[in-house]
Short mmCIF file of C-alpha atoms in Angstrom, two decimals:
data_model
loop_
_atom_site.label_atom_id
_atom_site.label_comp_id
_atom_site.label_asym_id
_atom_site.label_seq_id
_atom_site.Cartn_x
_atom_site.Cartn_y
_atom_site.Cartn_z
CA UNK A 1 29.43 53.24 27.44
CA UNK A 2 27.41 54.12 30.37
CA UNK A 3 29.06 56.12 33.27
CA UNK A 4 29.12 53.91 35.26
CA UNK A 5 30.55 49.98 34.05
CA UNK A 6 32.31 47.27 36.03
CA UNK A 7 34.31 44.21 33.39
CA UNK A 8 32.35 40.57 34.05
CA UNK A 9 34.80 38.96 35.47
CA UNK A 10 33.25 36.20 37.24
CA UNK A 11 32.02 35.34 33.97
CA UNK A 12 35.40 35.82 31.60
CA UNK A 13 36.55 32.06 31.77
CA UNK A 14 32.59 30.26 31.42
CA UNK A 15 31.93 33.12 28.39
CA UNK A 16 35.59 32.25 26.74
CA UNK A 17 35.25 28.32 26.86
CA UNK A 18 31.88 28.46 25.37
CA UNK A 19 33.15 30.80 22.75
CA UNK A 20 36.21 28.93 21.71
CA UNK A 21 33.61 25.64 21.71
CA UNK A 22 31.56 27.27 18.53
CA UNK A 23 34.45 26.57 15.90
CA UNK A 24 37.51 25.35 17.83
CA UNK A 25 39.60 24.93 14.80
CA UNK A 26 39.62 28.60 13.09
CA UNK A 27 40.69 29.56 16.37
CA UNK A 28 43.86 26.90 15.98
CA UNK A 29 43.84 28.51 12.45
CA UNK A 30 44.98 32.00 13.07
CA UNK A 31 46.82 31.55 16.34
CA UNK A 32 49.17 29.10 13.96
CA UNK A 33 49.08 32.14 11.50
CA UNK A 34 49.54 34.25 14.12
CA UNK A 35 53.14 32.33 15.04
CA UNK A 36 54.20 31.78 12.15
CA UNK A 37 53.76 35.61 10.68
CA UNK A 38 55.87 36.80 13.81
CA UNK A 39 58.37 34.47 13.51
CA UNK A 40 58.29 32.83 10.69
CA UNK A 41 60.07 36.76 9.51
CA UNK A 42 61.98 37.21 12.78
CA UNK A 43 64.33 33.49 11.41
CA UNK A 44 63.86 34.19 7.63
CA UNK A 45 65.38 37.74 8.90
CA UNK A 46 68.71 36.09 10.70
CA UNK A 47 69.52 34.12 8.31
CA UNK A 48 70.26 36.37 5.81
CA UNK A 49 72.01 39.17 7.37
CA UNK A 50 74.36 35.06 8.03
CA UNK A 51 74.59 35.08 4.37
CA UNK A 52 76.13 39.64 4.14
CA UNK A 53 72.53 40.70 3.60
CA UNK A 54 71.95 42.94 6.74
CA UNK A 55 69.88 45.37 6.01
CA UNK A 56 67.21 42.82 4.18
CA UNK A 57 66.89 41.06 7.07
CA UNK A 58 66.93 43.87 8.54
CA UNK A 59 63.77 44.46 6.30
CA UNK A 60 62.41 41.72 7.24
CA UNK A 61 63.46 41.80 11.07
CA UNK A 62 60.68 44.79 10.63
CA UNK A 63 57.83 42.36 8.63
CA UNK A 64 58.15 40.60 11.48
CA UNK A 65 56.83 42.67 13.97
CA UNK A 66 54.29 44.85 11.59
CA UNK A 67 52.67 41.29 9.95
CA UNK A 68 51.82 40.18 13.15
CA UNK A 69 49.39 43.03 13.32
CA UNK A 70 46.58 41.90 10.74
CA UNK A 71 46.54 37.65 11.86
CA UNK A 72 45.64 39.25 15.81
CA UNK A 73 42.77 41.77 14.17
CA UNK A 74 41.31 38.32 13.06
CA UNK A 75 41.05 36.53 15.77
CA UNK A 76 39.83 39.42 17.62
CA UNK A 77 37.25 39.87 15.30
CA UNK A 78 36.70 36.04 15.11
CA UNK A 79 36.63 36.09 18.97
CA UNK A 80 33.80 39.11 19.60
CA UNK A 81 31.98 37.07 16.57
CA UNK A 82 31.90 33.12 18.34
CA UNK A 83 30.87 35.19 21.51
CA UNK A 84 27.46 35.20 23.12
CA UNK A 85 25.59 38.88 21.44
CA UNK A 86 26.36 42.03 22.86
CA UNK A 87 23.28 43.88 24.83
CA UNK A 88 22.71 45.95 21.05
CA UNK A 89 24.06 45.12 18.12
CA UNK A 90 27.05 45.62 16.56
CA UNK A 91 27.20 47.35 12.65
CA UNK A 92 29.75 45.53 10.34
CA UNK A 93 33.45 47.11 10.16
CA UNK A 94 33.95 47.23 6.74
CA UNK A 95 38.44 44.96 6.63
CA UNK A 96 40.46 48.15 5.55
CA UNK A 97 39.61 50.34 8.06
CA UNK A 98 39.53 48.56 10.93
CA UNK A 99 43.33 47.69 9.42
CA UNK A 100 44.07 51.66 9.18
CA UNK A 101 42.73 51.74 12.81
CA UNK A 102 43.67 49.02 14.29
CA UNK A 103 47.96 50.70 12.71
CA UNK A 104 47.58 54.40 13.77
CA UNK A 105 46.63 52.99 17.68
CA UNK A 106 49.78 50.87 17.16
CA UNK A 107 52.02 53.82 15.51
CA UNK A 108 49.78 55.87 18.85
CA UNK A 109 50.86 53.98 21.21
CA UNK A 110 54.45 53.91 19.94
CA UNK A 111 55.47 57.40 18.97
CA UNK A 112 53.51 58.16 23.36
CA UNK A 113 55.01 54.78 24.67
CA UNK A 114 59.05 56.99 22.43
CA UNK A 115 58.38 60.15 23.86
CA UNK A 116 57.52 58.73 26.66
CA UNK A 117 60.97 57.22 27.51
CA UNK A 118 63.23 60.18 25.92
CA UNK A 119 61.41 63.05 28.24
CA UNK A 120 62.67 60.81 30.70
CA UNK A 121 65.72 60.35 30.32
CA UNK A 122 66.44 63.84 28.97
CA UNK A 123 64.87 65.80 32.02
CA UNK A 124 66.56 62.92 33.91
CA UNK A 125 69.50 63.62 32.18
CA UNK A 126 69.39 67.62 33.17
CA UNK A 127 68.36 66.91 37.12
CA UNK A 128 71.42 65.38 36.51
CA UNK A 129 73.57 68.20 36.43
CA UNK A 130 72.22 69.34 39.33
CA UNK A 131 71.83 65.97 41.80
CA UNK A 132 71.68 62.01 41.08
CA UNK A 133 69.48 61.04 43.45
CA UNK A 134 67.07 63.36 42.03
CA UNK A 135 67.39 61.86 38.71
CA UNK A 136 66.98 58.77 39.78
CA UNK A 137 64.11 59.89 41.81
CA UNK A 138 62.44 61.09 38.10
CA UNK A 139 63.73 58.09 36.69
CA UNK A 140 61.60 56.46 39.10
CA UNK A 141 58.48 58.50 39.03
CA UNK A 142 58.45 59.04 34.80
CA UNK A 143 58.80 55.24 35.20
CA UNK A 144 55.73 54.82 37.95
CA UNK A 145 53.74 56.80 35.14
CA UNK A 146 53.86 55.08 32.40
CA UNK A 147 53.89 52.42 33.30
CA UNK A 148 50.48 53.07 34.94
CA UNK A 149 49.48 54.65 31.16
CA UNK A 150 49.88 51.43 29.25
CA UNK A 151 48.47 49.78 31.70
CA UNK A 152 45.96 52.54 30.75
CA UNK A 153 45.75 50.89 27.42
CA UNK A 154 45.22 47.28 27.59
CA UNK A 155 41.47 47.25 26.27
CA UNK A 156 42.61 49.14 23.66
CA UNK A 157 42.20 46.93 20.51
CA UNK A 158 39.70 45.03 21.96
CA UNK A 159 37.55 48.09 21.80
CA UNK A 160 38.18 49.15 19.03
CA UNK A 161 37.53 45.94 17.18
CA UNK A 162 34.05 45.09 18.98
CA UNK A 163 32.86 48.45 19.52
CA UNK A 164 33.95 49.91 16.25
CA UNK A 165 36.34 53.08 17.85
CA UNK A 166 38.46 55.64 16.29
CA UNK A 167 42.13 54.72 17.77
CA UNK A 168 42.04 58.02 19.95
CA UNK A 169 37.89 57.36 20.89
CA UNK A 170 40.14 53.02 21.58
CA UNK A 171 42.21 54.85 24.39
CA UNK A 172 39.95 57.92 25.37
CA UNK A 173 37.81 54.28 26.64
CA UNK A 174 40.18 51.56 27.39
CA UNK A 175 41.69 54.59 29.95
CA UNK A 176 38.23 55.04 31.17
CA UNK A 177 37.77 51.23 32.01
CA UNK A 178 40.51 50.54 33.46
CA UNK A 179 40.42 53.14 35.42
CA UNK A 180 36.45 52.79 36.63
CA UNK A 181 38.54 48.65 37.02
CA UNK A 182 41.89 48.92 37.69
CA UNK A 183 42.03 45.83 40.41
CA UNK A 184 40.01 43.45 37.73
CA UNK A 185 42.06 44.50 34.95
CA UNK A 186 45.22 43.25 36.47
CA UNK A 187 43.57 40.47 38.19
CA UNK A 188 42.56 40.08 34.18
CA UNK A 189 46.35 40.25 33.07
CA UNK A 190 47.10 37.73 35.81
CA UNK A 191 45.48 35.64 33.95
CA UNK A 192 46.23 36.42 30.64
CA UNK A 193 50.39 35.76 31.84
CA UNK A 194 49.95 32.33 33.85
CA UNK A 195 47.99 31.05 30.12
CA UNK A 196 50.12 31.63 28.04
CA UNK A 197 52.80 30.61 30.06
CA UNK A 198 51.74 27.75 30.87
CA UNK A 199 50.88 28.13 27.00
CA UNK A 200 55.36 27.89 26.27
CA UNK A 201 55.01 24.31 27.64
CA UNK A 202 55.69 21.46 24.91
CA UNK A 203 57.95 23.34 22.59
CA UNK A 204 54.86 26.68 23.03
CA UNK A 205 52.82 24.11 20.93
CA UNK A 206 50.35 25.15 23.72
CA UNK A 207 50.40 28.82 22.58
CA UNK A 208 47.89 27.18 19.61
CA UNK A 209 45.74 26.78 22.80
CA UNK A 210 45.70 29.71 25.10
CA UNK A 211 46.27 32.56 22.17
CA UNK A 212 42.43 31.94 20.67
CA UNK A 213 41.14 31.83 24.91
CA UNK A 214 43.00 35.25 24.76
CA UNK A 215 41.34 36.75 22.58
CA UNK A 216 38.28 35.02 24.12
CA UNK A 217 38.87 36.59 27.88
CA UNK A 218 39.84 39.73 26.09
CA UNK A 219 36.52 40.50 24.16
CA UNK A 220 34.57 38.74 26.67
CA UNK A 221 35.95 42.11 29.00
CA UNK A 222 33.82 44.39 26.12
CA UNK A 223 31.02 43.68 27.06
CA UNK A 224 30.92 45.03 30.53
CA UNK A 225 27.61 44.48 32.16
CA UNK A 226 25.84 48.58 34.80
CA UNK A 227 26.07 47.50 38.04
CA UNK A 228 22.84 47.58 39.54
CA UNK A 229 21.36 46.82 36.81
CA UNK A 230 18.96 43.60 36.69
CA UNK A 231 19.72 42.67 32.83
CA UNK A 232 22.80 43.42 32.84
CA UNK A 233 23.75 40.71 35.83
CA UNK A 234 21.52 38.69 33.92
CA UNK A 235 23.64 38.34 30.38
CA UNK A 236 27.10 37.98 32.30
CA UNK A 237 24.94 34.82 32.60
CA UNK A 238 27.38 32.94 29.88
CA UNK A 239 24.11 31.29 27.48
#
């Protein structure tokens, strides 16, 4: 990665719109598959619980948390292919390798999140034996640090797909990129939340459009630009 990079925030929406127009039905199909893989097993699990098979229902719920990773990766990869080419050619990654690295990334992020929550609870309990005020302060500071870390990892999965990073490399790249573009990433999150809130309208059918558009915006963020570079400024324009 270049020592100094910035997100082309101004051109994200034009790039995403151009990419969506190339293959809209493929985008909508993968979005539908993503929603079905997330909601279908969860609904089935609830039905199984009511039928008196709780263990099978729990298994279906767990499956609803893991299964969406496959269509999500497919959607991100399609979005990356539909966007205008990056400055340097990308190597084609084997699908099995990509799934392994993405699964490893999700597991690492989840373990760190659970470990952080557990550490905050332990410290707050220990400090609470001395002062409840200090215990509350520990919870607030720990929560802020944990939220800051989660914020720094928002681009980890798109960067993994685009650059072919391993899990730890993607986490480190996302941290560096978010640190250099904190306000832009905050604006990006607000944009994505707004787009998908609109997608929830109309019996959530709008998600079939908002999810692919969100994937295209995220993958466009991986095409970072070098400030004060004429070539980079030219490549920011939709093509």
